[in-house]
Coordinates of C-alpha atoms in Angstrom, one line a residue:
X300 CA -28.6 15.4 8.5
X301 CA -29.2 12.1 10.3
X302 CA -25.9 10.6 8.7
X303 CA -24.3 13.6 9.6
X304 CA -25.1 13.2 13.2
X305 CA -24.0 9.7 13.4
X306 CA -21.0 10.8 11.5
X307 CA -19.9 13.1 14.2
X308 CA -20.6 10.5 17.3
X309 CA -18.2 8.1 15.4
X310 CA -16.1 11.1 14.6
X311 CA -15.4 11.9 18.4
X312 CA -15.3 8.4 19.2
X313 CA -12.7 7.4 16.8
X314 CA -10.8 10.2 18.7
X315 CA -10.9 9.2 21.9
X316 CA -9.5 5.5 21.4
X317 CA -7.1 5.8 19.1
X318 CA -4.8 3.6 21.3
X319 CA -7.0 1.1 20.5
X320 CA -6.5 1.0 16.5
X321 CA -4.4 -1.8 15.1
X322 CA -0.9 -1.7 15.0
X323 CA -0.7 -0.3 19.1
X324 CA 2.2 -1.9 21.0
X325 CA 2.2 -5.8 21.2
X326 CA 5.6 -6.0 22.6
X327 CA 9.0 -6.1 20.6
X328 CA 9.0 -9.2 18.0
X329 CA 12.0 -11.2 18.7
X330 CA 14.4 -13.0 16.6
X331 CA 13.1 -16.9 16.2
X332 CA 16.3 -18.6 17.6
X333 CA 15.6 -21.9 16.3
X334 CA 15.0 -20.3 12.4
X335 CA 17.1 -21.4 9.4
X336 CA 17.8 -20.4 5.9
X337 CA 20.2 -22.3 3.6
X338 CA 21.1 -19.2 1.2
X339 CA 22.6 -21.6 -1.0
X340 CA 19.5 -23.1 -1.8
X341 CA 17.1 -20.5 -1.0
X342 CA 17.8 -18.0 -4.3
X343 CA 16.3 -15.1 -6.0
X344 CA 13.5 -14.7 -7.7
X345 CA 11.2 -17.1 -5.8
X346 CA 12.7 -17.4 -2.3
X347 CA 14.8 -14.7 -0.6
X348 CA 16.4 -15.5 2.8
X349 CA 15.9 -12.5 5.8
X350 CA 19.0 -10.4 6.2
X351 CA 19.7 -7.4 8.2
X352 CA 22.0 -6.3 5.5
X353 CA 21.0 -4.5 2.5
X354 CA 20.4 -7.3 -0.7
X355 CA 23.2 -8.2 -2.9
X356 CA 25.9 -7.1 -0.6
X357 CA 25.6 -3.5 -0.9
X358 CA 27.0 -0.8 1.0
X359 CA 23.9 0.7 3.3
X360 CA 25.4 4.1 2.6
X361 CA 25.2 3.5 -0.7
X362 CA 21.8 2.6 -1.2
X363 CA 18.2 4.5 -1.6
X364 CA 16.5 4.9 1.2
X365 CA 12.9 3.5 0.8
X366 CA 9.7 5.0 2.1
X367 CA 6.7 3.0 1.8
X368 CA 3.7 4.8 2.5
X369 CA 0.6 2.5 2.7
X370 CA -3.3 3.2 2.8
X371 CA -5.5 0.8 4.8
X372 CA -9.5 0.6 4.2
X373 CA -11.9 1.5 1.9
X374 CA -11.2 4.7 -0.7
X375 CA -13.7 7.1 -0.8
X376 CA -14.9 10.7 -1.5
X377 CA -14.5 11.9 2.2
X378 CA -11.0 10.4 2.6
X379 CA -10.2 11.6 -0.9
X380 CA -8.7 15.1 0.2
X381 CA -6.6 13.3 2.9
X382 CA -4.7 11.2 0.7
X383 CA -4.5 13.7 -2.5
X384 CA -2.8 16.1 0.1
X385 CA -0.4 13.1 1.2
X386 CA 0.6 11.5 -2.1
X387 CA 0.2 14.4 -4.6
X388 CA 2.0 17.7 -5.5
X389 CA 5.8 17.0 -4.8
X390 CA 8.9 16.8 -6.1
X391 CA 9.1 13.5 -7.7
X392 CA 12.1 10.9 -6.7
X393 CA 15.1 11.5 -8.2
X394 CA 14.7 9.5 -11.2
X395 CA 11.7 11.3 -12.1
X396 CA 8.6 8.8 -10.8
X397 CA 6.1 10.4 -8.3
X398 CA 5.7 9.3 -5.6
X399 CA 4.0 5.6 -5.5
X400 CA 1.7 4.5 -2.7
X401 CA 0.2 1.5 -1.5
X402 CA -3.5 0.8 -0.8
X403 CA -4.8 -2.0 0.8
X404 CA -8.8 -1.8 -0.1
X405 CA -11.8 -3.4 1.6
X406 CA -14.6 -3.2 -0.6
X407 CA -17.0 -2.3 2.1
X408 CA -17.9 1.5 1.7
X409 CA -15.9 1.7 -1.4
X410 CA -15.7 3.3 -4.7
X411 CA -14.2 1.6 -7.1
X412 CA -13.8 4.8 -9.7
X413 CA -11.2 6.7 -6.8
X414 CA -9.5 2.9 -6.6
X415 CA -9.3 3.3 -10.7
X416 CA -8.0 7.0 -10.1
X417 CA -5.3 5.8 -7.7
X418 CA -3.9 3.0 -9.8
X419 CA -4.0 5.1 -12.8
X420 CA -2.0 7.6 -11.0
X421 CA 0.7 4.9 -10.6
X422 CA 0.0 3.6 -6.7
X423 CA -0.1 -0.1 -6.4
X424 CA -3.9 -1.7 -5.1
X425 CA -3.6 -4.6 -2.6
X426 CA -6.5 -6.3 -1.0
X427 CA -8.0 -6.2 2.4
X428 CA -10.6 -8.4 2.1
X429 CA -14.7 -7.3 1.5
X430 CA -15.9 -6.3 4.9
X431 CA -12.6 -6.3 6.9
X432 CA -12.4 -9.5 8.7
X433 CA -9.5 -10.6 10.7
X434 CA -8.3 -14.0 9.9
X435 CA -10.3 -13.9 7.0
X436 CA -11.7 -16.7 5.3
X437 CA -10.3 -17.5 1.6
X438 CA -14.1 -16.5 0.5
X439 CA -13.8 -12.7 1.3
X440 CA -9.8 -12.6 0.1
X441 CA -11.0 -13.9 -2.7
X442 CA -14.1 -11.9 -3.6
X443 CA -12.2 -8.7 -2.4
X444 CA -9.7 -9.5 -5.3
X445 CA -12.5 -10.5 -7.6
X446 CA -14.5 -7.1 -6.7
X447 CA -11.5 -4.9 -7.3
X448 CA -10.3 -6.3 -10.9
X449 CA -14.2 -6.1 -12.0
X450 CA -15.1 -2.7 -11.0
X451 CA -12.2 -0.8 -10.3
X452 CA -10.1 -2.0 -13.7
X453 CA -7.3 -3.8 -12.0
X454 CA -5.5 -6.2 -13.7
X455 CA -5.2 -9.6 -11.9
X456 CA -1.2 -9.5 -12.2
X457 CA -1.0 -6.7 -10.8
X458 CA -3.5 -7.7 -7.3
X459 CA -0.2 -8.8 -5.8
X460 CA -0.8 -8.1 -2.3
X461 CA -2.8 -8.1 0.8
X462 CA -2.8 -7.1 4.5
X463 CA -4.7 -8.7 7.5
X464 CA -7.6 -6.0 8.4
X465 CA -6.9 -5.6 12.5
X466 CA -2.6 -7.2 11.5
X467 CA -5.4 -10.4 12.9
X468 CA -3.5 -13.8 11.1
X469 CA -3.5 -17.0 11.9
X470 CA -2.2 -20.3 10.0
X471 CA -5.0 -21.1 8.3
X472 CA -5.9 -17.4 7.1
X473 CA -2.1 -17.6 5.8
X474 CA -2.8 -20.9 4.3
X475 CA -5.6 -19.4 2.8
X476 CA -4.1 -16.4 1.0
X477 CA -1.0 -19.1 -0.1
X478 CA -3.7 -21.4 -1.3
X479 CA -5.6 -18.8 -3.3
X480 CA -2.5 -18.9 -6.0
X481 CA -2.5 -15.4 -6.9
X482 CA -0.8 -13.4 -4.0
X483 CA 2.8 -12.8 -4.1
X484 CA 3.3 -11.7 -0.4
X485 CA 1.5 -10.1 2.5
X486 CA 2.5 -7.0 5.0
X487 CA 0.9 -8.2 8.1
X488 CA 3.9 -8.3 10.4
X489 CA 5.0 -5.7 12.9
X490 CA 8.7 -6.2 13.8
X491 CA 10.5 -4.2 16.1
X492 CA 12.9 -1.9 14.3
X493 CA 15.4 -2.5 16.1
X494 CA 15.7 -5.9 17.3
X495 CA 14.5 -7.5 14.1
X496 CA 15.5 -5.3 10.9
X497 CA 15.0 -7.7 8.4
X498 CA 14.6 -6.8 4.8
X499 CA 11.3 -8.7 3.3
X500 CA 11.5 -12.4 2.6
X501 CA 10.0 -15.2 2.0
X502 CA 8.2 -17.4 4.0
X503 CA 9.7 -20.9 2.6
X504 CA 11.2 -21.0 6.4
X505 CA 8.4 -19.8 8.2
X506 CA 9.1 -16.3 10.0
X507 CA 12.3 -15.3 11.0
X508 CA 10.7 -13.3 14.0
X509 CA 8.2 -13.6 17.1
X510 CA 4.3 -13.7 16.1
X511 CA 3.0 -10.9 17.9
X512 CA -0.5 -9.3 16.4
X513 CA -1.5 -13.0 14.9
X514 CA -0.6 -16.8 15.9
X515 CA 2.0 -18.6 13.7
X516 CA 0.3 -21.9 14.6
X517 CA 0.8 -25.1 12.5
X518 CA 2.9 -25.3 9.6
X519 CA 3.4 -21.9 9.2
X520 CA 5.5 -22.1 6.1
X521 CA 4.9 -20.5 2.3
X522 CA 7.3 -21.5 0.0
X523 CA 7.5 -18.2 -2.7
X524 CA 5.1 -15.9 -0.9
X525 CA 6.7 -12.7 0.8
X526 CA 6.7 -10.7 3.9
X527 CA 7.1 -7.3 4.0
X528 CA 7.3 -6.8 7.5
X529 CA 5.6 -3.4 9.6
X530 CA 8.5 -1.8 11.4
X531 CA 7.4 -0.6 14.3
X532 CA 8.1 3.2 15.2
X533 CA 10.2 3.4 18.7
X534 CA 10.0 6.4 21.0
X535 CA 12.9 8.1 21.7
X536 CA 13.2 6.3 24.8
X537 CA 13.8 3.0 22.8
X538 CA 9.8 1.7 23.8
X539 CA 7.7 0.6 21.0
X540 CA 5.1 3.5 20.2
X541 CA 3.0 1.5 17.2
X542 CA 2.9 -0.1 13.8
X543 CA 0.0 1.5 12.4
X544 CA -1.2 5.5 13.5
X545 CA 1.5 7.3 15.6
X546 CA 0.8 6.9 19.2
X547 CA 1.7 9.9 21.7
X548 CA 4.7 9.3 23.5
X549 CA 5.8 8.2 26.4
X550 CA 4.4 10.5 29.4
X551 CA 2.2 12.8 26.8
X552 CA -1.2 13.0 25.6
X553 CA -2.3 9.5 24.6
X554 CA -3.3 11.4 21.4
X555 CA 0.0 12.8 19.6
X556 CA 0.3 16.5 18.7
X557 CA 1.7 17.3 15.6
X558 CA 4.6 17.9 16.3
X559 CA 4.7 14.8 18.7
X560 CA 4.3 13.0 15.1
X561 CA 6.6 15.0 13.4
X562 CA 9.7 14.3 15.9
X563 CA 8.6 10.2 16.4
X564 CA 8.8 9.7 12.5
X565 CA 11.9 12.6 12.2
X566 CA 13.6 9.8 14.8
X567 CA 12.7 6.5 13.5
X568 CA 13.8 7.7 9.8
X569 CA 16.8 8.7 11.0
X570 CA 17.6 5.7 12.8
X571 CA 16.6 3.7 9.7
X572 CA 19.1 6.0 7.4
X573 CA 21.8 6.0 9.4
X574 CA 21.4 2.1 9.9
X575 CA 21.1 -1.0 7.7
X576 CA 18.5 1.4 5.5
X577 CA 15.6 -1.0 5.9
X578 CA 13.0 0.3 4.2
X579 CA 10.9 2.9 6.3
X580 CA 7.2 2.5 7.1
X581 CA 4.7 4.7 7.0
X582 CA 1.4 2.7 7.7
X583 CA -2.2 4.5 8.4
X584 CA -6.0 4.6 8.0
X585 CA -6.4 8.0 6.1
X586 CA -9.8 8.3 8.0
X587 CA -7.8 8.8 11.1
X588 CA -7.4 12.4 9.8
X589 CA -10.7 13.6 9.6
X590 CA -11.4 13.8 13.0
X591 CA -7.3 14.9 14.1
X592 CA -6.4 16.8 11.5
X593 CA -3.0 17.5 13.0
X594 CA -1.7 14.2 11.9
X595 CA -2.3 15.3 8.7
X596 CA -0.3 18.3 8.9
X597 CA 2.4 16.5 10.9
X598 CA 2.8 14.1 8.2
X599 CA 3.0 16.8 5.3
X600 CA 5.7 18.5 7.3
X601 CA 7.6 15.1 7.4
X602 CA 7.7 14.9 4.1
X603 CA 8.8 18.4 3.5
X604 CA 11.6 17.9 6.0
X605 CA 12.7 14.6 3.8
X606 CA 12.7 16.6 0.4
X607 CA 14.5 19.4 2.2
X608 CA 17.1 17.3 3.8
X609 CA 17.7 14.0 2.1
X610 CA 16.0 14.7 -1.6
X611 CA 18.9 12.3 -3.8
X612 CA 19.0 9.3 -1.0
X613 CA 14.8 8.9 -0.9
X614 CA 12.5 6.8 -2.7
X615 CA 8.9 6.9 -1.6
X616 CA 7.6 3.6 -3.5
X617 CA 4.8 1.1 -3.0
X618 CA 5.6 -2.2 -1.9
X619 CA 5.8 -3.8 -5.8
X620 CA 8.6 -1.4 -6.8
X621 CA 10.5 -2.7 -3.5
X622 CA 10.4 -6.2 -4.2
X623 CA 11.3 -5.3 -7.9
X624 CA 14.6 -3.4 -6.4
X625 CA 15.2 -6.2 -3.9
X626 CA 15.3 -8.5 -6.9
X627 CA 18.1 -6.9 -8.8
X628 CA 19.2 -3.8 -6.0
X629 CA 21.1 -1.0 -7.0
X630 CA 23.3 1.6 -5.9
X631 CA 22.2 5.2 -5.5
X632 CA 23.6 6.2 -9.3
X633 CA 22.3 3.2 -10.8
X634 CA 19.2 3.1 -9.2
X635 CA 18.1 6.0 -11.0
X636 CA 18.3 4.4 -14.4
X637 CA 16.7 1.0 -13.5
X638 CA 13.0 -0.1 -14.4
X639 CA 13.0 -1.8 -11.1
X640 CA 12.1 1.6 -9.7
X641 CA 10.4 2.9 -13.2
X642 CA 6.6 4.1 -13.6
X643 CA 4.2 5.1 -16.5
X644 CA 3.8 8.4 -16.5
X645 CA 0.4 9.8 -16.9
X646 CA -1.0 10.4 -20.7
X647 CA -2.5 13.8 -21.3
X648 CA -3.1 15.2 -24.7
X649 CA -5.7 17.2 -26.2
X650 CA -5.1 14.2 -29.2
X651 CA -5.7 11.9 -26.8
X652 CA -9.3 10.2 -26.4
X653 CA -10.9 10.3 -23.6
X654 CA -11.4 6.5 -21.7
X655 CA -12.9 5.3 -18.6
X656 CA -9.7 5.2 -16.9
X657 CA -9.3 7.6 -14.5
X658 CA -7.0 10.0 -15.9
X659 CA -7.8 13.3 -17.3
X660 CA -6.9 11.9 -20.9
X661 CA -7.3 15.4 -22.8
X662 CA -5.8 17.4 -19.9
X663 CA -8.3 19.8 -20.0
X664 CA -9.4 19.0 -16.4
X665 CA -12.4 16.3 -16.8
X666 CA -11.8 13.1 -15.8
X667 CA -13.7 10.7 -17.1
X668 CA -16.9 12.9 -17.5
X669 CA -19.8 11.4 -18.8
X670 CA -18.3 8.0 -19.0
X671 CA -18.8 7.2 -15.4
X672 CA -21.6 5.4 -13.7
X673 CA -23.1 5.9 -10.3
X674 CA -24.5 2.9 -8.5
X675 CA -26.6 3.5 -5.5
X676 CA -27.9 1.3 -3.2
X677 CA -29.4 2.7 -0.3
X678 CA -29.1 3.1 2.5
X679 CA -25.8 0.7 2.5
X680 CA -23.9 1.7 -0.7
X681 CA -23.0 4.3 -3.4
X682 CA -19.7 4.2 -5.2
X683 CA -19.1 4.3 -9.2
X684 CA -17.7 2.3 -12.0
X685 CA -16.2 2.6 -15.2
X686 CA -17.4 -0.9 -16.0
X687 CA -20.9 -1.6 -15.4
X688 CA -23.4 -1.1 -12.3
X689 CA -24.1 -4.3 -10.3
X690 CA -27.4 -5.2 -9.5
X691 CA -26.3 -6.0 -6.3
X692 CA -23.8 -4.9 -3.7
X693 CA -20.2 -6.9 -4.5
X694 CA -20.1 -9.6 -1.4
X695 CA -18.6 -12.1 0.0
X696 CA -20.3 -15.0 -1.9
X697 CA -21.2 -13.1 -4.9
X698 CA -17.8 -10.7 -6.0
X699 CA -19.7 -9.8 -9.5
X700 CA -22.8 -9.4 -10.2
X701 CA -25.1 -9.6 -13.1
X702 CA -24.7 -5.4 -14.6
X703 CA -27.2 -3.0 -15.8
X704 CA -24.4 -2.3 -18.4
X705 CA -22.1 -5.0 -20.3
X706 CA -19.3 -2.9 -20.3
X707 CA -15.5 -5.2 -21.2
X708 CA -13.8 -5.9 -17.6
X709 CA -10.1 -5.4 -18.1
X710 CA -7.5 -8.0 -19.6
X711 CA -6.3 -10.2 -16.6
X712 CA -2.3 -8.7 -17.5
X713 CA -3.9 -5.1 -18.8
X714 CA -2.5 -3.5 -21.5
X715 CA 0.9 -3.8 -23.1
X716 CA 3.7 -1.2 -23.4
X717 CA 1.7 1.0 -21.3
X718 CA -1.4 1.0 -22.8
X719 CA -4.9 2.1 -21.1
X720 CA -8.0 0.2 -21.2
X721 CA -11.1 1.1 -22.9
X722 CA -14.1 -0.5 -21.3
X723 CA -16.9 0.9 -23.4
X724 CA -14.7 0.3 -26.8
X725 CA -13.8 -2.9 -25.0
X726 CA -10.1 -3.1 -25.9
X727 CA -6.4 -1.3 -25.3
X728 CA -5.5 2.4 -26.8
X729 CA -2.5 3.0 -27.2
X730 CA -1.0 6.0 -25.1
X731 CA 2.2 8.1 -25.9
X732 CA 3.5 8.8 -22.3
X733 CA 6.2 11.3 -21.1
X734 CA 9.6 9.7 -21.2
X735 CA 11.4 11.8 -18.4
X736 CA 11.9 8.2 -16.3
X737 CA 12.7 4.6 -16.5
X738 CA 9.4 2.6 -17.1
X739 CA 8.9 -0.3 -14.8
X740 CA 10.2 -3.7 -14.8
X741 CA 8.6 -6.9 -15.5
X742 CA 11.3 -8.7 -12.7
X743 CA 8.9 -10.0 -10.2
X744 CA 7.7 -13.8 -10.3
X745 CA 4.1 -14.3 -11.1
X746 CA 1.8 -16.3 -9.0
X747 CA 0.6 -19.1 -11.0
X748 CA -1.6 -21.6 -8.4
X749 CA -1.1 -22.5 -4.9
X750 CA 2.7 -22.9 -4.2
X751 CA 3.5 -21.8 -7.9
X752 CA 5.6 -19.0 -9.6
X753 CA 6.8 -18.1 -12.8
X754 CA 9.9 -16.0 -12.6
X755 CA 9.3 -12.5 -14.2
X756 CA 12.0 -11.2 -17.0
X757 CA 15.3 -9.9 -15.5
X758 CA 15.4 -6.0 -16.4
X759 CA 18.3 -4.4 -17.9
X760 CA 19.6 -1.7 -16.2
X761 CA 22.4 0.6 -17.6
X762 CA 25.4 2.3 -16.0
X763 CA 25.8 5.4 -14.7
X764 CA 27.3 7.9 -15.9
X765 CA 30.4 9.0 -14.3
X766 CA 28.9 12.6 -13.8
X767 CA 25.5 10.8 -12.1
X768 CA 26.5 10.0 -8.9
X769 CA 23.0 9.8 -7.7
X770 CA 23.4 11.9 -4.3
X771 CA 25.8 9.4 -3.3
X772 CA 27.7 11.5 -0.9
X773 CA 30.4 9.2 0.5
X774 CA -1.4 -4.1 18.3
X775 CA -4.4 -3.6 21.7
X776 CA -6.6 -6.4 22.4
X777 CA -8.6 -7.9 19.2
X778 CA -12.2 -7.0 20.3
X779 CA -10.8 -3.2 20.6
X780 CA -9.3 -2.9 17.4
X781 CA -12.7 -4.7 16.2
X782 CA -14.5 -2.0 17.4
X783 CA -12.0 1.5 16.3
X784 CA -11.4 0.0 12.4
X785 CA -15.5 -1.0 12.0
X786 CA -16.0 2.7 12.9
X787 CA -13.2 3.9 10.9
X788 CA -14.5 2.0 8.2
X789 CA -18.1 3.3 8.9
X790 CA -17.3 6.7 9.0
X791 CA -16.1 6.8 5.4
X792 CA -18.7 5.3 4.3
X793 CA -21.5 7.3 6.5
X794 CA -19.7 10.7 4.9
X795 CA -19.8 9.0 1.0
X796 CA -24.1 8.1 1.6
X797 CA -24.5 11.8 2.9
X798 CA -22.5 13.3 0.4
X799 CA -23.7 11.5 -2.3
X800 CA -27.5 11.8 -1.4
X801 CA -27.3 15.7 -1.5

């Protein structure tokens, strides 16, 4: 009940300073006048210029309309309903995928199994670092990645990206993501939506606009690695509102209604769709929700009001499938025949064996049972595995631990052809999957060392049909922030000791 208790003090104070969160107003990020870009040298797959216009010259209206939807912090069993409710049970985009998410995952308050469950349910895993530092040290981006391919089953091509906890950068933390050798780009950026709509790119240049929740100090330049920038939601009044969390607006409640929400993110779509089609942002801490549930609701009645009114023009993917797109782009018809937006549809079978893997192989609703294994270390962690208790909590200077178990950590590129890993049989099984969608491309260049990438394989997309047309119709102050995300962060993990203790 003590747990509890606490739990509800950081509940209400979470609450009550939700201005405070990263991602709150920083002021508009400007257009760098002095940046340059030589297009002609600067050339797909492993440097991208910034453009305002769509990629490859195509017609805005013409285009999918992108949703990213991204997760920060740990994953756990209290936030579990929040995100089920916002990533599961609708339609699927119109070539047939579900709807793919992104997670950026500190380790701290973790469990690795629900990181397993979400990747095995297609959504991408990026890292966040161990116990979400701003300008973090290469140590904890590295032991964060280390943490998450161990316990949660990740493959290591497939770690690809990573977001500053508190948007907090600097040089040198850039310099030490770049120099780590196996990131391909990092989402730390807001940028004003409307004064700098660029399209992701990479940082051989430096960045196109204004530094505003980090310092671009030194020589602030990343030959290969991306930025996929944060657009920043604007109130109706043309005023930045935030990054990160919807913001009341102008003249309201400091914390939004849900319908306050539902008209902020009805506008700034809108004004994303009816513009350059940049992709469109929705960026939050799914602990936010436990203690105002109306965001939740406001945000599942956003994306009821997208299916309702713009089903054919929307993709809702995570932030791999965009760079795969960007890399060979696509109109509307063909777009929903390419592997750049494909997915591997869950296996389910009562043929199928039942793995460690996340997914209810057999479909008989058990996931995983008996396979599992609960680690508890008390009073400061409980999560499970699929691969093997540590004897100690995963940390900053020691990512894996010696295990009670020696069960076979996952194949650096996973399994081929979409094939699931068996860590207690300590090798691939081979899956028959639906095939009612494109599978996904192997198009994006692989980070091979500091500075270094290998160009993926081009994917071969076919033409339309005449008939398929698609739908084509012709941040506050650092110590602040400090403060609001630790307790965010804390409160998951408060909720997952209680839980898990009764």
């Amino acid at each position: 009940m003590h747990a509890f208790s606490v739990l509800l003090s950081a509940s209400l104070f979470v609450g009550t300073t939700v201005l405070a969160q990263e991602g709150a107003p920083a002021g508009p990020a400007q257009p760098v006048a002095s940046y340059t870009c030589d297009a002609s040298t600067c050339k797909l797959p492993t440097c991208f210029c910034p453009t305002t216009s769509p990629p490859g010259g195509l017609d805005p209206k013409k285009i999918p309309q992108f949703i990213t939807l991204t997760f920060d912090d740990a994953i756990n069993t209290p936030v579990l309903p929040v995100i089920e409710a916002m990533v599961n049970g609708w339609k699927p985009n119109p070539n047939g995928c579900p709807h793919s998410s992104t997670f950026f995952v500190s380790n701290q308050y973790t469990d690795y199994w629900l990181v397993q469950r979400m990747y095995a349910m297609g959504h991408e895993i990026g890292v966040h670092t161990v116990n979400h530092l701003g300008n973090p040290p290469a140590t904890e981006i590295k032991a964060s990645f280390e943490a998450l391919n161990a316990f949660a089953g990740i493959p290591k091509n497939k770690l690809l990206g990573f977001r500053h906890p508190f948007l907090a950068y600097n040089g040198q933390s850039f310099a030490n993501l770049a120099g780590l050798g196996t990131f391909l780009y990092d989402s730390s950026m807001p940028y004003d939506a409307k004064v700098s709509s660029y399209w992701p790119y990479t940082l051989d240049n430096g960045p196109v606009a204004t530094c505003q929740s980090g310092t671009c100090d030194g020589n602030f330049k990343f030959p290969g690695l991306w930025e996929i920038p944060m657009y920043t939601l604007l109130n109706p009044d043309g005023t930045e509102n935030t990054s990160m969390d919807p913001n009341g607006i102008p003249g309201s409640n400091p914390i939004p209604t849900k319908d306050d929400i539902v008209n902020l993110l009805r506008h700034n779509f809108e004004a994303h769709f009816n513009g350059n089609r940049t992709p469109f942002g929705i960026y939050i801490h799914a602990a936010t929700q436990l203690s105002q549930p109306q965001r939740l609701e406001a945000f599942k009645e956003f994306i009821r009001w997208v299916q309702d009114t713009h089903y054919d023009e929307v993709y809702w993917v995570n932030n791999q499938q965009l760079l795969s797109w960007i890399q060979q782009p696509t109109d509307l018809a063909r777009s929903k025949l390419s592997p750049t937006l494909g997915c591997y549809l869950p296996a389910k079978g009562p043929s199928i064996t039942e793995v460690c893997d996340g997914i209810d192989n057999k479909g008989d609703g058990n996931i995983d049972t008996g396979l599992v294994q609960n680690c508890a270390f008390p009073p400061d962690a409980y999560f499970s595995t699929c691969f093997g208790c540590p004897t100690k909590i995963p940390n900053g200077t020691e990512s894996v631990p010696p295990r009670t178990e020696q069960r076979a950590f996952i194949l650096d590129a996973g399994c081929p052809d979409g094939g699931v890993w068996d860590p207690t049989g300590a090798g691939c099984v081979a899956v028959s999957r639906p095939a009612t969608a494109p599978t996904p491309a192997s198009n994006l260049p692989t980070p091979a060392g500091p500075g270094k990438f290998i160009p993926g394989t081009a994917a071969v997309i076919p033409e339309a049909s005449a008939s398929d047309n698609g739908g084509d119709k012709s941040k506050g102050s650092g110590a602040s922030r400090s403060v609001v995300a630790g307790v965010l962060t804390m409160l998951g993990g408060l909720i997952a000791m209680a839980s898990y203790a009764m």
